[in-house]
Tab-separated table of N, CA and C in Angstrom:
chain	number	residue	atom	x	y	z
J	616	MET	N	78.730	59.580	103.672
J	616	MET	CA	79.987	59.886	104.850
J	616	MET	C	81.332	59.590	103.146
J	617	MET	N	80.793	59.001	102.218
J	617	MET	CA	81.534	59.011	101.529
J	617	MET	C	81.901	60.415	100.016
J	618	SER	N	80.525	61.382	100.216
J	618	SER	CA	80.987	62.293	100.411
J	618	SER	C	82.201	63.012	99.910
J	619	TYR	N	82.157	63.030	101.487
J	619	TYR	CA	83.763	63.372	102.856
J	619	TYR	C	84.779	62.959	101.825
J	620	LYS	N	84.774	61.886	101.438
J	620	LYS	CA	86.002	61.056	101.176
J	620	LYS	C	86.694	61.892	100.212
J	621	LEU	N	85.512	61.501	98.916
J	621	LEU	CA	85.312	62.277	97.850
J	621	LEU	C	86.491	63.538	97.240
J	622	PHE	N	85.595	64.500	98.381
J	622	PHE	CA	85.440	65.568	98.658
J	622	PHE	C	86.743	65.730	98.745
J	623	GLY	N	87.584	65.148	99.633
J	623	GLY	CA	88.786	65.589	100.103
J	623	GLY	C	90.202	64.842	99.475
J	624	ALA	N	89.290	63.997	99.021
J	624	ALA	CA	90.501	63.673	97.200
J	624	ALA	C	89.987	64.413	96.563
J	625	ALA	N	89.131	65.049	96.214
J	625	ALA	CA	89.413	66.220	94.443
J	625	ALA	C	90.335	67.668	95.196
J	626	LEU	N	89.933	67.557	96.461
J	626	LEU	CA	91.300	68.910	97.302
J	626	LEU	C	92.610	68.126	97.363
J	627	ILE	N	92.921	67.234	98.008
J	627	ILE	CA	94.080	66.839	97.680
J	627	ILE	C	94.934	67.416	95.844
J	628	LEU	N	93.975	66.293	95.293
J	628	LEU	CA	94.363	66.253	93.731
J	628	LEU	C	94.164	67.974	92.941
J	629	ALA	N	93.804	68.875	93.334
J	629	ALA	CA	93.439	69.678	93.426
J	629	ALA	C	95.157	71.151	94.172
J	630	GLY	N	95.212	69.746	94.931
J	630	GLY	CA	96.474	70.740	95.941
J	630	GLY	C	97.827	70.314	95.129
J	631	GLY	N	97.830	68.998	94.606
J	631	GLY	CA	99.131	68.139	93.863
J	631	GLY	C	98.661	69.306	92.382
J	632	ALA	N	97.760	69.844	91.483
J	632	ALA	CA	97.718	70.783	89.957
J	632	ALA	C	98.663	72.153	91.079
J	633	PHE	N	98.203	72.238	91.944
J	633	PHE	CA	98.517	73.896	92.920
J	633	PHE	C	100.041	73.971	92.618
J	634	ALA	N	100.192	73.142	93.682
J	634	ALA	CA	101.774	73.159	93.371
J	634	ALA	C	102.567	72.720	91.927
J	635	SER	N	101.879	71.792	91.345
J	635	SER	CA	102.761	72.187	89.936
J	635	SER	C	103.124	72.958	88.922
J	636	VAL	N	102.368	73.721	89.098
J	636	VAL	CA	101.725	75.684	88.012
J	636	VAL	C	102.385	76.396	89.718
J	637	ILE	N	102.645	76.093	90.490
J	637	ILE	CA	104.024	77.246	90.807
J	637	ILE	C	105.032	77.072	90.818
J	638	LEU	N	105.886	75.686	91.254
J	638	LEU	CA	106.864	75.496	90.764
J	638	LEU	C	106.922	75.773	88.894
J	639	ASN	N	105.709	75.956	88.174
J	639	ASN	CA	106.026	75.343	86.245
J	639	ASN	C	106.708	76.996	85.927
J	640	SER	N	106.106	77.693	87.358
J	640	SER	CA	105.772	79.523	87.521
J	640	SER	C	106.719	79.875	87.095
J	641	ARG	N	107.790	79.325	88.126
J	641	ARG	CA	109.350	79.614	88.847
J	641	ARG	C	109.856	79.327	87.349
J	642	GLU	N	109.731	78.437	86.688
J	642	GLU	CA	110.461	77.980	85.398
J	642	GLU	C	110.256	79.278	84.417
J	643	THR	N	109.057	79.645	84.762
J	643	THR	CA	108.525	80.628	83.372
J	643	THR	C	109.807	81.811	83.444
J	644	GLN	N	108.639	82.232	84.604
J	644	GLN	CA	109.549	83.700	85.119
J	644	GLN	C	111.216	83.704	85.171
J	645	LYS	N	111.921	82.530	85.521
J	645	LYS	CA	113.057	82.732	84.863
J	645	LYS	C	113.909	82.741	83.587
J	646	ASP	N	112.793	81.613	82.444
J	646	ASP	CA	112.560	81.988	81.147
J	646	ASP	C	112.908	83.806	80.610
J	647	THR	N	111.622	84.224	81.432
J	647	THR	CA	111.759	85.385	80.629
J	647	THR	C	112.467	86.598	80.985
J	648	GLN	N	113.063	85.825	82.078
J	648	GLN	CA	113.839	86.616	82.781
J	648	GLN	C	115.293	86.665	82.258
J	649	LEU	N	115.881	85.871	81.454
J	649	LEU	CA	117.418	85.471	81.309
J	649	LEU	C	116.789	86.025	79.239
J	650	SER	N	115.637	85.705	78.492
J	650	SER	CA	115.250	86.206	77.480
J	650	SER	C	115.462	88.190	77.668
J	651	ALA	N	114.721	88.509	78.922
J	651	ALA	CA	114.914	90.064	79.304
J	651	ALA	C	116.211	90.682	79.332
J	652	LEU	N	117.260	89.151	80.151
J	652	LEU	CA	118.542	90.139	79.817
J	652	LEU	C	119.707	89.992	78.727
J	653	ILE	N	118.806	89.262	77.658
J	653	ILE	CA	120.041	89.125	76.325
J	653	ILE	C	119.369	90.505	75.401
J	654	SER	N	117.856	90.443	75.517
J	654	SER	CA	117.385	91.992	74.974
J	654	SER	C	117.688	93.025	75.580
J	655	LEU	N	117.976	93.056	76.957
J	655	LEU	CA	118.413	94.146	77.312
J	655	LEU	C	120.654	94.539	77.009
J	656	LEU	N	120.421	93.386	77.570
J	656	LEU	CA	122.368	92.890	76.366
J	656	LEU	C	122.421	93.653	75.032
J	657	ARG	N	121.713	93.700	74.212
J	657	ARG	CA	120.978	94.043	72.875
J	657	ARG	C	121.405	95.790	72.587
J	658	PHE	N	120.205	95.527	73.628
J	658	PHE	CA	119.572	96.797	73.465
J	658	PHE	C	121.094	98.618	73.726
J	659	ILE	N	121.649	97.745	74.400
J	659	ILE	CA	122.503	98.117	75.333
J	659	ILE	C	124.098	98.305	74.110
J	660	ARG	N	124.309	97.003	73.429
J	660	ARG	CA	124.984	97.366	71.860
J	660	ARG	C	124.688	97.591	71.264
J	661	THR	N	123.526	98.402	70.629
J	661	THR	CA	122.815	99.054	70.061
J	661	THR	C	123.249	100.302	70.325
J	662	GLN	N	123.187	100.818	71.537
J	662	GLN	CA	123.180	102.283	72.504
J	662	GLN	C	124.342	102.536	71.809
J	663	ILE	N	125.408	101.669	71.888
J	663	ILE	CA	126.532	102.211	71.854
J	663	ILE	C	127.517	101.956	70.216
J	664	ASP	N	126.800	101.007	70.313
J	664	ASP	CA	127.665	100.751	67.780
J	664	ASP	C	126.888	102.715	68.149
J	665	CYS	N	125.007	102.154	67.344
J	665	CYS	CA	125.123	103.199	66.181
J	665	CYS	C	124.836	104.192	67.186
J	666	TYR	N	124.536	105.054	68.614
J	666	TYR	CA	124.108	105.990	68.919
J	666	TYR	C	124.696	106.363	70.217
J	667	CYS	N	126.506	105.867	70.285
J	667	CYS	CA	127.442	106.010	70.646
J	667	CYS	C	127.114	106.462	72.504
J	668	VAL	N	126.120	106.382	72.895
J	668	VAL	CA	125.716	106.930	74.032
J	668	VAL	C	126.858	106.559	75.396
J	669	PRO	N	126.841	107.423	76.251
J	669	PRO	CA	127.787	106.686	77.492
J	669	PRO	C	126.416	105.565	78.145
J	670	VAL	N	127.663	105.654	78.910
J	670	VAL	CA	127.582	104.143	79.862
J	670	VAL	C	126.471	104.670	80.361
J	671	GLY	N	126.621	105.698	81.463
J	671	GLY	CA	125.553	106.108	82.577
J	671	GLY	C	124.240	106.837	81.660
J	672	GLU	N	124.584	106.325	80.829
J	672	GLU	CA	123.405	107.244	79.891
J	672	GLU	C	121.804	106.122	79.405
J	673	ILE	N	122.768	104.627	79.441
J	673	ILE	CA	122.061	103.515	78.643
J	673	ILE	C	120.554	103.465	79.067
J	674	PHE	N	120.252	103.236	80.296
J	674	PHE	CA	119.245	103.385	81.749
J	674	PHE	C	118.498	104.382	81.188
J	675	ARG	N	118.389	104.551	81.829
J	675	ARG	CA	117.275	106.128	81.238
J	675	ARG	C	117.636	105.685	79.619
J	676	ARG	N	117.588	105.738	78.217
J	676	ARG	CA	117.180	105.620	77.771
J	676	ARG	C	116.040	103.907	77.461
J	677	CYS	N	116.245	102.616	78.246
J	677	CYS	CA	115.582	101.568	78.133
J	677	CYS	C	113.965	101.814	78.412
J	678	ASP	N	114.063	100.559	78.147
J	678	ASP	CA	112.068	100.527	78.171
J	678	ASP	C	112.115	100.214	79.710
J	679	LYS	N	110.998	100.777	80.095
J	679	LYS	CA	110.825	100.663	81.178
J	679	LYS	C	110.258	98.290	82.015
J	680	LYS	N	109.900	98.927	79.935
J	680	LYS	CA	108.522	97.218	80.329
J	680	LYS	C	109.795	95.813	80.275
J	681	THR	N	111.473	96.245	79.676
J	681	THR	CA	112.454	95.161	79.483
J	681	THR	C	113.063	95.523	80.771
J	682	LEU	N	112.790	96.483	81.497
J	682	LEU	CA	114.069	96.230	83.315
J	682	LEU	C	112.736	95.524	83.982
J	683	SER	N	111.563	95.954	83.707
J	683	SER	CA	111.383	94.617	83.896
J	683	SER	C	110.894	93.464	84.662
J	684	GLU	N	110.938	93.047	82.856
J	684	GLU	CA	111.019	92.016	82.680
J	684	GLU	C	112.467	91.296	83.108
J	685	CYS	N	113.419	91.674	82.858
J	685	CYS	CA	114.615	91.210	83.549
J	685	CYS	C	114.493	91.098	85.279
J	686	GLY	N	113.221	92.309	86.513
J	686	GLY	CA	114.144	91.681	87.786
J	686	GLY	C	113.991	92.961	87.919
J	687	CYS	N	114.335	94.213	87.377
J	687	CYS	CA	114.593	95.295	88.218
J	687	CYS	C	113.420	96.370	87.826
J	688	GLU	N	112.550	97.085	89.402
J	688	GLU	CA	112.166	98.104	89.256
J	688	GLU	C	112.456	99.105	89.133
J	689	ILE	N	113.190	99.865	88.997
J	689	ILE	CA	114.235	100.945	89.329
J	689	ILE	C	114.528	101.245	88.501
J	690	THR	N	114.831	102.453	87.547
J	690	THR	CA	115.713	102.842	86.854
J	690	THR	C	117.790	103.087	87.187
J	691	PRO	N	118.013	102.043	87.228
J	691	PRO	CA	119.799	101.782	87.622
J	691	PRO	C	120.590	103.452	86.621
J	692	GLU	N	121.377	103.556	87.812
J	692	GLU	CA	122.694	104.388	87.524
J	692	GLU	C	123.488	103.584	85.644
J	693	ASP	N	123.600	102.786	86.597
J	693	ASP	CA	125.006	101.635	86.568
J	693	ASP	C	124.651	100.285	85.963
J	694	PHE	N	125.081	99.381	85.354
J	694	PHE	CA	125.208	98.476	85.712
J	694	PHE	C	125.171	97.093	86.913
J	695	SER	N	126.017	97.254	87.106
J	695	SER	CA	126.334	97.359	89.000
J	695	SER	C	124.874	97.322	89.506
J	696	ALA	N	124.768	97.892	89.784
J	696	ALA	CA	123.156	99.171	90.655
J	696	ALA	C	122.711	98.167	89.612
J	697	PHE	N	122.248	97.617	88.450
J	697	PHE	CA	121.179	97.037	88.191
J	697	PHE	C	121.487	95.533	88.225
J	698	LEU	N	122.084	94.980	88.779
J	698	LEU	CA	122.555	93.310	89.141
J	698	LEU	C	121.901	93.499	90.493
J	699	SER	N	122.112	94.382	91.169
J	699	SER	CA	122.575	93.851	92.658
J	699	SER	C	120.416	94.527	92.610
J	700	SER	N	120.108	94.823	91.774
J	700	SER	CA	118.844	95.571	92.321
J	700	SER	C	117.483	94.071	91.814
J	701	LEU	N	118.160	92.765	91.598
J	701	LEU	CA	117.280	92.136	90.760
J	701	LEU	C	116.580	91.870	91.804
J	702	SER	N	115.584	91.324	91.145
J	702	SER	CA	114.720	90.442	91.808
J	702	SER	C	113.457	89.669	90.742
J	703	PRO	N	113.882	88.091	90.867
J	703	PRO	CA	114.843	87.669	91.861
J	703	PRO	C	115.532	87.575	91.567
J	704	PRO	N	116.694	86.985	92.757
J	704	PRO	CA	118.155	87.222	91.963
J	704	PRO	C	118.356	86.183	90.927
J	705	ILE	N	119.720	86.250	89.905
J	705	ILE	CA	120.120	85.167	89.131
J	705	ILE	C	121.229	84.371	89.383
J	706	ASP	N	121.355	82.623	89.025
J	706	ASP	CA	121.328	82.324	89.537
J	706	ASP	C	123.138	82.586	89.387
J	707	GLY	N	123.836	81.576	89.263
J	707	GLY	CA	125.283	81.400	89.794
J	707	GLY	C	125.755	81.964	88.324
J	708	GLU	N	126.256	80.911	87.421
J	708	GLU	CA	126.571	80.863	85.846
J	708	GLU	C	125.909	82.365	85.127
J	709	THR	N	124.708	82.623	84.677
J	709	THR	CA	124.558	83.809	84.321
J	709	THR	C	124.628	84.581	85.845
J	710	ARG	N	125.295	85.374	86.713
J	710	ARG	CA	125.424	86.254	87.114
J	710	ARG	C	127.345	86.225	87.356
J	711	ASP	N	127.499	85.399	86.638
J	711	ASP	CA	129.369	85.495	86.563
J	711	ASP	C	129.303	86.001	85.243
J	712	LEU	N	128.756	85.474	84.672
J	712	LEU	CA	128.879	86.349	82.662
J	712	LEU	C	128.841	88.048	83.125
J	713	LEU	N	127.755	87.974	83.265
J	713	LEU	CA	126.967	89.397	83.122
J	713	LEU	C	127.854	90.984	84.746
J	714	LEU	N	128.485	89.708	86.139
J	714	LEU	CA	129.345	90.661	85.946
J	714	LEU	C	130.549	90.802	85.317
J	715	SER	N	130.840	89.224	84.761
J	715	SER	CA	132.516	90.068	83.720
J	715	SER	C	131.607	90.896	83.325
J	716	PHE	N	130.912	91.588	81.991
J	716	PHE	CA	130.477	92.034	80.904
J	716	PHE	C	130.200	93.610	82.101
J	717	SER	N	130.000	93.410	83.187
J	717	SER	CA	130.337	94.193	83.725
J	717	SER	C	131.169	95.454	83.954
J	718	SER	N	132.460	94.247	84.536
J	718	SER	CA	133.479	94.829	84.851
J	718	SER	C	134.431	95.040	83.282
J	719	ARG	N	133.646	94.863	82.192
J	719	ARG	CA	134.406	95.761	81.198
J	719	ARG	C	133.737	96.952	80.625
J	720	LEU	N	132.397	96.998	80.984
J	720	LEU	CA	131.369	97.731	80.428
J	720	LEU	C	132.360	98.971	80.607
J	721	GLY	N	132.033	100.081	79.401
J	721	GLY	CA	132.924	101.797	80.625
J	721	GLY	C	134.413	101.601	80.181
J	722	ALA	N	135.535	100.662	79.670
J	722	ALA	CA	136.400	100.471	80.425
J	722	ALA	C	137.355	100.657	78.945
J	723	GLY	N	136.971	101.329	78.098
J	723	GLY	CA	137.135	100.692	76.337
J	723	GLY	C	136.822	101.329	75.222
J	724	TYR	N	137.165	100.955	74.427
J	724	TYR	CA	137.105	102.282	72.840
J	724	TYR	C	135.500	101.317	72.745
J	725	LYS	N	135.363	101.953	71.824
J	725	LYS	CA	134.100	102.210	71.181
J	725	LYS	C	133.674	100.222	70.701
J	726	GLU	N	134.952	100.439	69.729
J	726	GLU	CA	134.968	98.913	69.394
J	726	GLU	C	135.581	98.135	70.239
J	727	ASP	N	136.214	98.209	71.461
J	727	ASP	CA	136.145	96.791	72.349
J	727	ASP	C	134.783	96.834	72.874
J	728	GLU	N	133.772	98.003	73.553
J	728	GLU	CA	132.505	97.936	73.896
J	728	GLU	C	132.055	96.740	73.097
J	729	VAL	N	132.031	97.163	71.749
J	729	VAL	CA	131.234	96.730	71.222
J	729	VAL	C	130.665	94.798	71.248
J	730	LYS	N	132.241	94.437	70.946
J	730	LYS	CA	132.837	92.990	71.011
J	730	LYS	C	132.855	92.279	72.621
J	731	ASN	N	132.219	92.982	73.186
J	731	ASN	CA	132.320	92.299	75.044
J	731	ASN	C	131.034	92.473	74.838
J	732	CYS	N	129.883	93.475	74.321
J	732	CYS	CA	128.753	93.334	74.096
J	732	CYS	C	128.092	91.331	73.656
J	733	ASP	N	129.097	91.681	72.019
J	733	ASP	CA	129.220	90.734	70.780
J	733	ASP	C	129.076	89.214	71.738
J	734	TYR	N	130.527	89.183	73.032
J	734	TYR	CA	130.538	88.522	73.393
J	734	TYR	C	129.640	87.695	73.996
J	735	HIS	N	129.527	88.840	75.229
J	735	HIS	CA	128.923	88.718	76.851
J	735	HIS	C	126.828	88.181	75.706
J	736	ILE	N	126.396	88.769	74.752
J	736	ILE	CA	125.360	88.133	74.312
J	736	ILE	C	125.490	86.654	73.607
J	737	ASP	N	126.237	86.151	72.775
J	737	ASP	CA	126.742	84.879	73.006
J	737	ASP	C	127.070	83.780	73.540
J	738	ARG	N	127.659	84.804	74.588
J	738	ARG	CA	127.724	83.710	76.240
J	738	ARG	C	126.216	82.620	77.114
J	739	LEU	N	125.414	84.207	76.503
J	739	LEU	CA	124.461	84.899	77.145
J	739	LEU	C	123.637	83.952	76.383
J	740	SER	N	123.440	84.091	74.878
J	740	SER	CA	122.467	83.920	74.500
J	740	SER	C	122.304	81.398	74.461
J	741	ASP	N	124.074	81.114	74.454
J	741	ASP	CA	124.021	79.799	74.708
J	741	ASP	C	123.457	79.342	76.383
J	742	ALA	N	123.472	80.376	77.250
J	742	ALA	CA	123.549	79.443	78.769
J	742	ALA	C	121.678	79.884	78.331
J	743	TYR	N	121.147	80.690	77.437
J	743	TYR	CA	119.456	80.273	77.180
J	743	TYR	C	119.100	79.245	77.048
J	744	GLU	N	119.331	78.618	75.614
J	744	GLU	CA	119.172	77.924	75.028
J	744	GLU	C	119.466	76.781	75.798
J	745	GLU	N	120.660	76.598	76.958
J	745	GLU	CA	120.660	75.617	78.055
J	745	GLU	C	119.823	75.402	78.809
J	746	PHE	N	119.214	76.562	79.302
J	746	PHE	CA	118.228	76.571	80.374
J	746	PHE	C	117.311	76.146	80.002
J	747	LYS	N	116.694	76.540	78.319
J	747	LYS	CA	115.133	76.025	78.266
J	747	LYS	C	115.287	74.460	77.455
J	748	LYS	N	116.338	73.691	77.850
J	748	LYS	CA	116.667	72.838	77.645
J	748	LYS	C	115.913	71.405	79.176
J	749	ARG	N	117.014	72.464	79.818
J	749	ARG	CA	117.056	71.620	81.440
J	749	ARG	C	115.459	71.910	81.909
J	750	SER	N	114.460	73.042	81.630
J	750	SER	CA	113.738	73.156	82.242
J	750	SER	C	112.545	73.065	81.037
J	751	LYS	N	112.610	72.112	80.376
J	751	LYS	CA	111.501	71.725	79.727
J	751	LYS	C	111.124	70.391	80.896
J	752	ALA	N	112.837	69.555	80.453
J	752	ALA	CA	112.725	68.326	81.570
J	752	ALA	C	112.209	68.714	83.166
J	753	GLN	N	112.855	69.611	83.236
J	753	GLN	CA	112.306	70.335	84.734
J	753	GLN	C	110.848	70.603	85.539
J	754	ARG	N	110.235	71.158	83.710
J	754	ARG	CA	108.693	71.514	83.949
J	754	ARG	C	108.109	70.277	83.996
J	755	ARG	N	108.315	69.243	83.134
J	755	ARG	CA	108.016	67.705	83.501
J	755	ARG	C	107.709	66.751	85.009
J	756	LYS	N	109.039	66.522	85.070
J	756	LYS	CA	109.907	66.105	86.231
J	756	LYS	C	108.630	67.105	87.362
J	757	ASN	N	108.432	68.443	87.777
J	757	ASN	CA	107.623	68.659	88.566
J	757	ASN	C	105.996	68.499	88.557
J	758	THR	N	105.741	68.840	87.401
J	758	THR	CA	104.433	67.979	87.212
J	758	THR	C	104.212	66.460	88.133
J	759	VAL	N	104.985	65.508	87.047
J	759	VAL	CA	104.172	64.777	87.469
J	759	VAL	C	104.510	64.164	88.951
J	760	LEU	N	106.122	64.747	89.497
J	760	LEU	CA	106.059	64.124	91.055
J	760	LEU	C	104.745	64.779	92.126
J	761	CYS	N	104.858	66.461	91.904
J	761	CYS	CA	103.356	66.722	92.434
J	761	CYS	C	101.830	66.425	91.720
J	762	MET	N	101.753	65.499	91.113
J	762	MET	CA	100.839	64.878	90.385
J	762	MET	C	100.859	63.295	91.263
J	763	THR	N	102.041	63.080	91.609
J	763	THR	CA	102.264	62.084	91.831
J	763	THR	C	101.480	61.573	93.395
J	764	ALA	N	102.610	62.526	94.036
J	764	ALA	CA	101.975	62.675	95.448
J	764	ALA	C	101.030	62.405	95.665
J	765	ALA	N	99.767	63.794	94.892
J	765	ALA	CA	98.768	63.702	95.309
J	765	ALA	C	97.873	61.987	95.433
J	766	ALA	N	98.316	62.002	93.874
J	766	ALA	CA	97.260	60.670	93.564
J	766	ALA	C	97.943	59.466	94.964
J	767	LEU	N	98.918	59.389	95.307
J	767	LEU	CA	99.293	58.593	96.089
J	767	LEU	C	98.485	58.604	97.520
J	768	ALA	N	98.949	59.814	97.786
J	768	ALA	CA	98.101	60.745	99.268
J	768	ALA	C	96.745	60.105	98.887
J	769	VAL	N	95.677	60.524	97.926
J	769	VAL	CA	94.290	59.875	98.189
J	769	VAL	C	93.777	58.412	98.717
J	770	ILE	N	94.824	57.574	97.270
J	770	ILE	CA	94.926	56.272	97.465
J	770	ILE	C	95.459	56.192	99.262
J	771	LEU	N	96.494	56.660	99.543
J	771	LEU	CA	95.961	55.732	101.107
J	771	LEU	C	95.251	56.278	101.928
J	772	LEU	N	94.734	57.762	102.032
J	772	LEU	CA	93.494	57.888	102.048
J	772	LEU	C	92.143	57.657	102.703
J	773	LEU	N	92.194	56.952	101.214
J	773	LEU	CA	91.226	56.102	101.130
J	773	LEU	C	90.778	53.951	101.042
């Protein structure tokens, strides 16, 4: 009978560890997505500045891996189609930044486009750094809460 209790306790603790891993993997996915979005904006800037590529052509030249890390599994025609195809969807502040970028993309001369890219890359990089700080604390909190809940459940059941 005692072995069943120990086995049940081990399963509860394993469940807590699994819940922690799942929650932390979501944070890792958001981290990867933000990093890939910054890389994409840098790629767009390079294509406009160095090669004078029209905006409609840029996504056809983009690396599929970068698009996939951003959460886009198709090759979009323009930036607004790219934003609507992201999975998982991005949060409020980052989405607002990218919508602002999208509305100004292709609306000016080359110098204006490069300035637009630089501005939004800087803002998105700042948001990414802030996210990394929050993410570290969130991961710790996820782990502690899940394991504490599992330990408390084990104590109550034994």
